[in-house]
XYZ file of C-alpha atoms in Angstrom:
722
model
C 145.329 90.502 131.604
C 144.487 90.278 135.130
C 147.356 89.161 137.385
C 146.251 85.465 139.030
C 145.697 86.551 142.539
C 147.971 84.241 145.154
C 147.253 84.314 148.612
C 150.156 86.046 149.587
C 153.437 87.507 147.953
C 156.399 85.874 149.624
C 157.588 83.827 146.781
C 158.676 87.007 145.189
C 161.777 86.624 146.842
C 162.650 83.205 145.873
C 162.977 83.475 142.012
C 159.366 84.523 141.197
C 160.347 85.838 137.709
C 161.369 82.371 136.567
C 158.318 80.895 137.654
C 156.214 83.549 135.721
C 158.211 83.446 132.596
C 157.503 79.592 132.324
C 153.704 80.126 133.315
C 153.113 83.069 130.954
C 154.972 80.997 127.928
C 152.533 77.945 128.860
C 149.648 79.994 128.946
C 150.330 81.781 125.771
C 150.243 85.273 127.212
C 152.804 88.062 126.669
C 156.192 87.523 128.232
C 159.767 89.122 128.489
C 162.762 87.376 127.215
C 163.983 84.240 128.930
C 167.368 85.782 130.138
C 165.295 88.842 131.812
C 162.914 86.785 133.679
C 165.636 84.253 134.743
C 167.360 87.053 136.613
C 167.628 86.562 140.351
C 165.621 88.445 142.252
C 167.326 91.276 144.808
C 166.706 90.242 148.513
C 165.609 92.778 150.870
C 167.056 93.979 153.869
C 163.976 94.223 156.032
C 160.864 92.220 155.449
C 157.608 92.262 157.652
C 155.548 89.256 156.632
C 153.801 89.037 159.723
C 153.953 85.092 159.651
C 154.625 82.917 162.869
C 153.706 85.941 164.787
C 151.883 86.108 168.084
C 148.814 88.700 168.309
C 149.909 89.657 171.508
C 153.650 89.945 170.504
C 154.421 93.824 170.240
C 157.524 93.252 168.543
C 157.207 92.476 164.702
C 160.113 90.000 163.366
C 162.190 91.067 160.484
C 162.694 87.915 158.100
C 165.453 89.804 156.367
C 167.779 90.819 159.299
C 167.648 92.354 163.076
C 165.380 95.240 162.095
C 162.330 94.435 164.156
C 159.392 96.765 164.331
C 157.569 97.704 167.429
C 153.675 98.251 167.582
C 152.320 100.850 169.756
C 148.759 100.878 171.055
C 146.038 98.373 169.826
C 147.607 97.836 166.371
C 147.895 94.131 166.237
C 148.689 90.757 163.865
C 145.501 88.998 162.542
C 144.906 86.292 160.558
C 143.012 87.006 157.228
C 140.995 84.255 155.621
C 141.007 86.371 152.407
C 144.925 86.108 151.870
C 145.392 82.889 154.058
C 148.075 84.621 155.799
C 148.601 86.774 158.615
C 148.483 90.903 158.050
C 148.634 93.603 160.270
C 145.313 95.605 161.508
C 145.592 99.284 162.320
C 142.287 100.533 164.088
C 142.798 103.965 163.317
C 143.212 105.378 167.073
C 146.628 106.030 168.677
C 148.222 102.724 167.385
C 151.005 102.242 164.686
C 154.182 100.261 163.869
C 157.643 102.013 164.415
C 160.580 101.024 162.683
C 164.043 100.666 164.488
C 165.200 104.649 164.752
C 167.936 104.887 162.228
C 167.279 102.365 159.899
C 166.396 104.820 157.166
C 169.372 106.960 157.717
C 170.995 107.845 154.421
C 169.060 105.428 152.349
C 168.870 107.834 149.287
C 168.305 105.055 146.969
C 165.764 102.413 148.019
C 162.664 100.512 147.446
C 159.614 100.370 149.488
C 157.027 97.795 148.739
C 153.875 96.654 150.917
C 150.257 95.475 150.508
C 147.704 97.999 151.578
C 144.078 97.519 152.369
C 142.785 100.982 153.747
C 139.662 101.568 155.133
C 140.277 105.624 154.974
C 138.431 108.157 153.009
C 139.853 111.605 152.643
C 141.302 112.300 156.018
C 144.757 113.932 156.443
C 147.169 111.059 157.289
C 150.232 109.140 156.327
C 150.237 105.430 155.830
C 153.743 105.494 156.017
C 155.805 108.030 157.405
C 159.811 108.410 157.034
C 161.628 111.567 158.704
C 162.252 113.855 161.474
C 159.299 115.999 162.038
C 156.511 118.089 160.129
C 159.325 119.825 158.182
C 161.520 116.953 157.071
C 159.477 113.772 156.000
C 158.760 111.286 152.976
C 155.454 110.112 153.352
C 152.746 107.686 151.387
C 148.972 108.421 151.881
C 146.404 105.769 150.500
C 143.102 107.719 150.429
C 139.913 105.920 148.930
C 140.397 107.660 145.483
C 144.124 108.565 145.626
C 147.569 107.041 146.195
C 150.304 109.734 147.042
C 153.934 109.634 147.935
C 155.945 112.679 148.601
C 159.158 114.203 150.273
C 160.114 117.757 151.523
C 162.543 119.099 153.630
C 160.828 122.218 154.282
C 157.155 121.212 155.377
C 154.088 121.017 153.186
C 154.644 123.580 150.841
C 157.685 122.036 148.918
C 156.335 118.786 148.664
C 157.528 116.706 145.601
C 155.370 113.956 144.667
C 153.770 111.320 142.531
C 150.235 110.250 142.794
C 147.747 107.975 141.336
C 143.740 108.437 141.302
C 141.780 105.257 141.672
C 140.063 103.216 144.037
C 142.039 102.109 147.008
C 139.491 101.615 149.765
C 138.479 98.329 151.113
C 140.483 96.515 148.512
C 144.004 94.760 148.509
C 146.592 96.885 146.780
C 150.402 96.478 146.190
C 151.904 99.862 146.313
C 155.696 100.113 145.589
C 157.838 103.500 146.157
C 161.149 103.825 144.181
C 163.591 106.359 145.361
C 166.937 107.661 144.031
C 168.683 111.032 144.733
C 167.002 112.394 141.590
C 163.933 110.728 140.946
C 160.801 108.935 142.843
C 158.495 106.602 141.051
C 155.212 105.176 142.067
C 153.949 101.843 141.143
C 150.485 100.301 141.896
C 150.003 96.256 141.614
C 153.265 96.241 139.485
C 152.351 98.982 136.936
C 154.308 102.393 136.991
C 151.716 105.239 137.460
C 153.610 108.351 138.015
C 157.490 109.561 137.831
C 159.079 112.825 139.559
C 162.198 113.825 138.020
C 164.752 116.464 139.730
C 164.057 115.894 143.070
C 165.701 118.389 145.584
C 165.177 116.221 148.584
C 167.268 113.063 149.714
C 166.901 111.224 152.820
C 170.297 111.978 154.130
C 168.994 115.845 154.198
C 167.330 114.512 157.308
C 170.626 113.838 159.211
C 170.720 110.905 161.707
C 168.261 108.966 163.749
C 165.646 109.012 161.043
C 162.326 108.104 162.459
C 160.042 105.572 160.333
C 156.240 104.547 161.099
C 153.536 102.784 159.480
C 150.172 104.157 160.439
C 151.457 107.508 162.147
C 151.703 111.069 160.626
C 154.092 113.600 161.884
C 151.456 116.497 161.976
C 149.740 116.271 165.295
C 146.212 117.137 163.910
C 146.481 114.065 161.393
C 144.376 111.086 161.859
C 146.097 107.405 162.449
C 145.750 105.246 159.619
C 142.928 102.552 159.680
C 143.170 99.220 157.641
C 145.443 96.306 156.983
C 149.028 96.262 155.689
C 151.017 92.961 154.811
C 154.200 92.197 153.138
C 156.492 95.164 154.332
C 159.762 95.165 152.361
C 162.489 97.091 151.796
C 165.504 97.170 149.211
C 168.733 98.988 149.271
C 168.283 99.542 145.553
C 165.991 101.228 143.209
C 164.047 97.776 141.625
C 163.334 97.995 138.026
C 160.226 98.170 136.345
C 160.859 94.394 135.422
C 161.374 93.218 139.009
C 158.589 95.026 140.225
C 156.064 93.561 137.546
C 157.690 90.132 138.263
C 157.001 90.604 141.948
C 153.231 91.347 141.219
C 152.764 88.765 138.440
C 152.369 91.321 135.496
C 153.987 91.785 132.570
C 155.642 95.590 132.093
C 154.686 97.819 129.409
C 157.972 99.160 127.555
C 157.011 102.701 128.287
C 156.396 104.753 131.376
C 154.450 107.661 130.335
C 153.405 109.854 127.365
C 153.509 113.595 126.179
C 152.982 115.746 123.610
C 156.357 117.626 123.430
C 156.888 118.879 126.866
C 153.299 119.853 127.651
C 151.914 116.914 129.924
C 148.761 118.683 129.989
C 147.872 118.330 126.345
C 147.389 114.339 126.982
C 143.987 113.713 128.452
C 144.922 109.991 129.257
C 146.136 107.090 127.387
C 144.967 103.232 127.455
C 147.062 100.439 126.866
C 146.115 96.835 126.014
C 149.165 94.731 127.015
C 147.993 91.634 125.363
C 146.994 92.990 122.013
C 149.702 95.441 122.270
C 147.529 98.209 121.226
C 147.782 101.847 122.601
C 145.056 104.412 122.253
C 146.410 107.979 122.963
C 143.745 111.083 123.990
C 144.756 114.392 123.051
C 143.041 117.651 124.289
C 142.135 119.494 121.419
C 141.920 122.728 123.568
C 145.330 121.994 125.206
C 147.313 121.337 121.938
C 148.361 123.533 119.157
C 148.724 120.787 116.236
C 145.018 119.982 115.708
C 146.413 117.562 112.531
C 148.836 115.425 114.250
C 149.828 114.102 117.317
C 153.941 114.223 118.203
C 154.003 111.599 120.954
C 156.688 111.583 123.085
C 157.441 108.362 124.896
C 159.438 107.877 128.146
C 160.402 104.407 127.959
C 161.653 101.957 130.459
C 165.112 101.921 131.886
C 166.060 98.870 129.519
C 163.797 99.972 126.267
C 164.420 102.213 123.576
C 162.167 103.354 120.769
C 163.179 102.742 117.201
C 163.330 105.902 115.080
C 164.205 109.399 116.465
C 161.966 109.010 119.857
C 158.688 110.803 118.605
C 155.962 109.115 116.992
C 153.838 111.112 114.671
C 150.145 110.103 114.084
C 147.226 111.999 112.153
C 144.473 112.236 114.667
C 142.050 109.253 113.831
C 144.641 106.947 112.409
C 147.134 104.460 113.701
C 150.862 103.293 113.205
C 152.967 100.536 114.090
C 155.359 101.468 116.681
C 158.666 99.357 117.343
C 160.003 99.014 120.954
C 163.455 97.194 121.721
C 163.774 95.733 125.062
C 167.569 95.164 125.974
C 168.194 92.289 128.487
C 172.117 92.402 128.572
C 173.516 91.254 125.263
C 169.952 90.171 124.187
C 167.378 92.256 122.230
C 163.693 91.653 122.173
C 161.458 93.878 119.635
C 158.004 94.722 120.657
C 155.665 96.209 117.816
C 152.620 98.059 119.280
C 149.775 99.540 117.281
C 149.691 103.172 118.409
C 146.313 105.166 117.575
C 145.677 108.945 118.645
C 142.332 110.680 119.065
C 141.679 114.440 119.244
C 139.229 114.926 122.050
C 136.857 118.018 122.165
C 136.628 117.825 126.071
C 137.703 119.803 127.669
C 135.766 122.587 125.594
C 138.432 125.380 126.472
C 141.778 124.890 127.648
C 142.653 125.723 131.396
C 140.821 125.392 134.744
C 136.712 126.363 134.484
C 133.992 124.982 136.484
C 130.266 125.301 137.098
C 129.379 126.213 133.646
C 126.203 127.948 132.416
C 125.561 128.204 128.545
C 123.057 130.001 126.412
C 122.361 131.095 123.037
C 122.106 134.861 122.201
C 121.639 136.440 118.870
C 122.812 133.040 116.704
C 125.736 132.499 118.990
C 127.022 130.275 121.723
C 127.838 131.931 125.060
C 129.711 129.928 127.973
C 129.937 131.424 131.809
C 131.985 129.666 134.316
C 133.898 129.618 137.516
C 137.594 130.536 136.989
C 139.178 127.320 138.644
C 142.670 126.239 140.428
C 142.587 128.490 143.687
C 142.818 126.835 146.930
C 139.508 127.005 148.707
C 137.813 128.009 145.283
C 138.984 131.849 145.991
C 139.050 132.668 142.433
C 137.692 136.487 141.774
C 137.237 136.856 138.122
C 134.413 135.643 135.571
C 135.266 135.046 131.749
C 132.884 134.413 129.019
C 133.636 132.566 125.917
C 131.700 132.572 122.684
C 131.256 129.993 119.991
C 129.465 129.639 116.473
C 129.583 126.013 116.476
C 129.736 124.394 120.136
C 133.536 123.334 119.656
C 135.547 126.151 118.850
C 135.582 128.770 121.761
C 136.766 132.442 121.734
C 137.973 133.936 125.354
C 135.892 137.304 125.281
C 137.812 138.319 128.393
C 137.048 139.288 132.167
C 133.447 140.465 132.690
C 133.259 140.684 136.373
C 135.808 140.658 139.328
C 134.071 140.250 142.681
C 137.077 141.596 144.628
C 137.062 144.972 142.785
C 134.788 147.785 143.632
C 132.551 146.910 140.670
C 130.829 144.688 143.064
C 130.412 146.953 146.351
C 129.173 144.282 148.466
C 131.811 141.326 147.907
C 135.137 140.183 148.880
C 135.853 137.603 146.718
C 135.060 133.699 145.866
C 133.582 134.273 142.373
C 131.397 131.113 141.977
C 128.795 129.174 139.749
C 127.465 131.842 137.398
C 124.265 131.716 135.515
C 123.061 134.276 132.486
C 119.745 135.123 131.276
C 118.388 137.625 128.649
C 115.146 139.434 128.947
C 113.965 143.030 127.346
C 117.030 143.272 125.707
C 119.360 143.351 128.787
C 121.515 140.337 130.042
C 121.229 139.673 133.564
C 124.804 137.810 135.213
C 123.728 135.964 138.405
C 126.693 134.810 140.370
C 127.965 133.844 143.848
C 130.323 135.776 145.900
C 131.260 136.367 149.750
C 130.564 139.354 151.634
C 132.603 140.938 154.538
C 131.158 138.407 157.149
C 132.626 135.589 154.912
C 128.922 134.509 154.063
C 128.127 133.464 150.330
C 125.450 135.164 148.848
C 124.040 135.745 145.082
C 124.278 138.609 143.232
C 123.333 140.084 139.834
C 124.681 142.321 137.276
C 123.451 143.741 133.924
C 124.795 144.767 130.731
C 123.727 145.686 127.128
C 125.718 142.991 125.609
C 126.282 139.259 126.396
C 129.916 139.929 126.845
C 129.531 143.052 128.853
C 130.432 145.495 130.434
C 128.573 144.492 133.338
C 127.185 146.738 136.460
C 126.381 144.737 139.700
C 123.820 145.891 142.007
C 124.850 147.268 145.046
C 123.475 144.666 147.301
C 123.017 141.059 147.106
C 119.748 139.403 145.300
C 119.678 136.507 147.940
C 121.315 135.506 151.028
C 120.933 132.861 153.815
C 119.152 135.410 156.048
C 116.442 136.185 153.784
C 115.927 132.436 153.389
C 115.740 132.170 157.175
C 112.910 134.834 157.689
C 110.764 132.803 155.144
C 111.528 129.774 157.335
C 113.379 128.358 154.010
C 115.964 125.957 155.067
C 119.550 126.576 153.326
C 123.290 126.053 153.973
C 124.581 128.648 151.437
C 122.714 130.801 149.166
C 124.773 129.920 145.863
C 124.467 128.179 142.496
C 122.161 130.197 140.742
C 120.031 128.926 137.693
C 117.462 130.982 136.067
C 114.174 129.168 134.553
C 111.775 131.328 132.408
C 108.241 129.483 131.759
C 106.052 129.887 128.557
C 103.859 132.797 130.264
C 107.457 134.854 130.557
C 107.908 134.786 134.263
C 111.435 133.992 135.250
C 112.562 131.995 138.338
C 115.733 131.948 140.427
C 116.458 128.034 141.373
C 119.392 127.941 143.821
C 120.733 126.177 146.965
C 123.357 124.283 149.222
C 122.124 121.508 151.446
C 118.767 122.371 150.599
C 117.126 123.360 147.220
C 114.827 126.198 146.950
C 113.010 128.633 144.301
C 111.609 131.875 143.933
C 110.275 134.129 141.601
C 111.930 137.063 139.936
C 110.514 140.084 139.999
C 109.747 141.968 135.969
C 112.870 144.031 137.072
C 115.089 140.742 137.071
C 117.259 142.103 139.775
C 114.911 141.667 142.630
C 112.792 138.858 144.014
C 109.213 138.269 145.564
C 109.824 136.409 148.610
C 106.390 135.491 149.283
C 107.224 132.892 146.516
C 110.302 131.352 148.203
C 110.027 127.832 149.451
C 112.031 124.422 149.514
C 111.888 121.688 147.085
C 111.013 118.421 147.980
C 112.165 115.195 146.651
C 115.461 116.305 145.389
C 117.333 113.245 146.757
C 121.070 113.567 147.996
C 120.850 116.904 147.069
C 123.945 118.926 147.490
C 123.862 122.004 145.335
C 123.361 123.123 141.415
C 119.638 122.665 140.757
C 118.274 123.226 137.388
C 115.144 122.658 135.516
C 114.107 122.001 131.699
C 110.694 121.896 130.514
C 109.754 119.534 127.785
C 106.023 118.371 126.607
C 104.502 120.137 129.780
C 106.906 118.044 132.180
C 109.360 119.936 134.299
C 112.658 117.694 134.224
C 114.912 118.832 137.361
C 118.429 117.874 137.804
C 121.058 118.372 140.748
C 124.540 117.633 141.952
C 125.185 115.146 144.840
C 128.197 114.502 146.876
C 131.062 116.681 147.231
C 132.694 118.618 144.353
C 136.090 117.287 145.284
C 135.060 113.775 145.473
C 135.471 111.596 142.208
C 131.917 110.566 143.038
C 130.052 114.207 142.409
C 127.420 113.150 140.243
C 123.939 114.404 138.728
C 120.686 113.052 140.137
C 117.312 113.593 138.112
C 113.501 114.024 138.785
C 110.304 115.150 137.115
C 107.280 117.000 138.194
C 104.245 118.419 136.832
C 104.764 121.745 138.557
C 107.708 124.079 138.630
C 107.154 124.229 142.327
C 107.303 120.272 142.858
C 107.156 118.139 144.462
C 109.739 116.184 142.313
C 109.507 112.629 141.668
C 113.017 111.249 142.052
C 113.792 109.148 138.934
C 117.831 107.968 138.877
C 121.253 109.268 138.211
C 121.724 110.924 134.639
C 125.585 111.985 135.027
C 128.116 110.054 136.784
C 131.966 109.250 136.431
C 133.649 106.630 133.874
C 136.904 105.749 135.935
C 137.859 103.454 132.932
C 138.352 106.444 130.850
C 139.683 108.721 133.671
C 136.619 110.812 133.959
C 135.914 111.843 137.512
C 133.809 114.270 139.631
C 131.051 115.003 137.045
C 128.823 117.476 138.171
C 127.611 121.036 138.333
C 126.016 121.149 135.065
C 123.484 123.000 133.055
C 121.440 121.902 130.092
C 121.089 123.679 126.679
C 118.301 122.997 124.385
C 119.194 124.294 120.668
C 116.509 127.371 120.240
C 113.217 125.938 118.660
C 114.616 122.111 118.498
C 114.107 119.175 120.376
C 118.207 118.973 120.769
C 119.565 118.880 124.068
C 123.336 118.991 125.440
C 124.646 118.632 128.923
C 127.511 121.069 130.167
C 129.245 120.203 132.963
C 132.833 120.202 134.926
C 134.967 117.134 136.174
C 138.388 116.778 137.624
C 141.479 117.981 135.378
C 142.747 115.937 132.926
C 145.470 114.106 133.026
C 144.466 113.277 136.626
C 147.911 113.027 137.788
C 148.658 116.514 136.774
C 147.556 117.936 140.095
C 148.162 115.484 142.817
C 146.163 116.839 145.709
C 143.133 119.294 145.742
C 141.377 118.096 142.689
C 138.286 119.715 143.419
C 139.830 123.070 143.030
C 141.277 121.943 139.594
C 138.496 121.344 137.287
C 137.613 121.684 133.558
C 134.339 121.926 131.435
C 133.029 119.626 129.209
C 129.877 119.067 126.821
C 128.279 115.925 125.760
C 124.923 115.225 124.140
C 121.729 114.748 126.175
C 118.832 112.658 124.925
C 115.290 111.873 125.977
C 113.587 108.465 125.481
C 110.760 108.960 123.307
C 108.623 105.856 124.685
C 108.574 107.575 128.390
C 109.522 110.714 128.102
C 112.220 110.628 130.500
C 115.635 112.071 130.140
C 118.338 109.339 129.393
C 121.457 109.052 131.296
C 124.414 110.887 129.481
C 127.642 109.455 128.834
C 130.358 111.681 129.573
C 133.160 111.281 126.799
C 136.561 112.187 126.306
C 135.840 112.747 122.552
C 132.855 115.477 123.392
C 130.533 116.791 120.838
C 130.742 117.362 117.020
C 130.276 120.790 115.796
C 126.693 122.308 115.775
C 126.097 125.592 113.926
C 122.823 127.073 115.020
C 120.495 127.131 112.250
C 121.970 123.640 110.637
C 120.684 120.217 110.752
C 122.687 118.399 113.738
C 125.249 115.858 112.943
C 125.898 114.258 116.635
C 127.296 110.773 117.029
C 125.114 107.932 118.552
C 126.017 107.243 122.001
C 124.152 104.504 124.008
C 124.322 105.156 127.598
C 126.148 102.275 129.521
C 124.535 100.040 131.931
C 126.681 98.424 134.857
C 124.175 95.550 135.254
C 122.526 96.596 138.729
C 118.985 97.011 139.133
C 117.066 99.929 139.921
C 115.561 100.701 143.503
C 112.069 100.322 144.098
C 111.136 103.952 143.203
C 113.702 104.238 140.433
C 113.051 103.501 136.625
C 116.311 103.374 134.236
C 116.248 103.100 130.625
C 116.446 99.346 129.364
C 120.301 98.087 128.745
C 121.452 97.684 125.133
C 121.744 93.939 124.538
C 124.278 92.279 122.707
C 124.267 92.705 118.958
C 124.381 89.023 118.376
C 124.554 85.858 120.331
C 127.594 85.013 117.896
C 129.765 87.332 119.805
C 128.978 85.589 123.015
C 130.120 82.432 121.766
C 133.335 83.751 120.399
C 134.276 85.292 123.681
C 133.421 81.882 125.371
C 135.718 79.994 122.981
C 138.468 82.462 123.702
C 137.935 82.174 127.502
C 137.920 78.552 127.550
C 141.611 78.465 125.948
C 142.850 81.164 128.320
C 141.358 79.645 131.287
C 143.360 76.328 130.737
C 146.677 78.870 130.429
C 145.418 80.718 133.723
C 145.272 77.067 135.462
C 148.957 76.412 134.762
C 150.011 79.734 136.221
C 148.349 78.781 139.544
C 149.840 75.385 139.285
C 153.092 76.346 138.845
C 152.873 79.245 140.808
C 151.518 77.395 143.835
C 154.399 74.415 143.252
C 156.817 77.454 143.620
C 155.227 78.691 146.742
C 155.127 75.316 148.436
C 159.133 75.075 147.583
C 159.815 78.221 148.959
C 157.932 77.746 152.246
C 160.008 74.670 152.724
C 163.394 76.369 151.931
C 162.421 79.182 154.480
C 161.467 76.474 157.177
C 164.739 74.831 156.376
C 166.643 77.988 157.179
C 165.100 78.645 160.256
């Protein structure tokens, strides 16, 4: 259920929990017990709501005490029509708010809550900073796709943190930070997102005269925050999940997190429907030992316990009824949830791998990837995995180390491989850096798909070679090999600009007279590939940055391998509702002698909270079905999934699930064509939805009416106090 949006949250401090309980009960929506809902909300020890504040006044009044804030630079109070209240605007230059020095001294246990509308992207900055200097600090950062809260007493290398992945730019979000001597918790819009246990740093470790800022970092090279902040409140206790949910007009779930034993990487993600009390847990097949039954371990809220032994056992593909008991003083309330478990084929191999290339040799699949998980993509080794059925993979070991004497010209950074077989030899194309730091494409040769490989003593393709041919190129990286029907092989590659060149018969040298740039690859960043079907060349390439959740694959066609490319549309992109982000750097597999295709790509490592920063260095490889439209002959947008594909043994009939590409309702541009969206199965379903909506609409009006009445009463009381 979406919480009703009230212009501002000031009524949270005057018994909002009671109001919400009555409203939810009247609307027929999920509720907590009466005794819990009627609990008096704690009062903040600091409250900046920016009301009755002159825009020119540099002193921000504390409505809860005498801890007034001070504005620096051009930061000022503005009226927001959207919120019907005053807010604090940060313009991004040398401007910020400073808390009274010493206010945070010794606050080892506290809660900070505020509403934030960030206008920042992926810069380095602090939205909130509390501490002494760049060695001792607590901070909150609200980037466009990430919210991160951390603490350290020995600079960035020892930060302990909690984080959320989501969309936090240009929209109002309530962020609540809870801190105790041993734990930190992050809540977004009243929902608990992440917990960090076993803290080794406390605010009291920073000593006296602790400094606090809104909008300024302790690192001199960082940017200043740009955006809006409202309703800054500090409590001297750790608010409970129920209190934080009540402040945001939401109903808390009885559990905080779910794991398989101690291995949190086993759970890809979980999705909860609080209204229906249904929970679906998606478990990685590659990262769990038990492939038959999910042994789910719940971390419940502080006032909740799980009936039974604390572990819920569910055979994959089935569901079970699970009872949570919520304790409120002497009273108890029982909640029954239907819990189901899904075993996911994506990611296809355990661990961190990216930039995949797949092929079929001698009746077996082989998968070559960048070994990921290194800052700056500084891994040096390539592995190869093999499979008989496309879903169960065996690590065949390291086939090349670009930091060893095996590659004479290279010093490291093993990126983006590609493989091709010709004349009984296997040619492995790869990226690495030379002694000057430039990235180039090399090639190694073997008699077997799994090696051993012997690298050529010099790079196959460099930026300098491109410049001499007047070909634009950022870095000579991301090789993809295409062999046409006449047996001629070509190298497609590029970063910033795409190019193609013919390989000589020896497959370890190129014909530079054939080197040229592609035209028409809209938004091209890297990793261009081509698939030929029914005489048409189907080009696909990656866009945006691999560190961005918006990394995606675009698609175009041509009658010629050398283009120009006619852009069509995006064929692979993120699915945030499934925690699938950063989908790109792909390859396309055609089953030999069949009109059957798969797309292999990487995405951000899951669960998304496993790594709080540098998600472009932490990626995993996935496989999904790819189809063509029989009427137009065009490639259909692929649907990235958690479940992945069914087993596909070569020489057998395919048995893949039917997947209908999703459509977001937006219209294509003038030069774009997209498959027609799938229509609803029946008008009757729409009618039922409308009928149910009418009933809930009445309940929502009741919530709004009661909340508005409480708001007016609160304002009146506040005025009387003044």
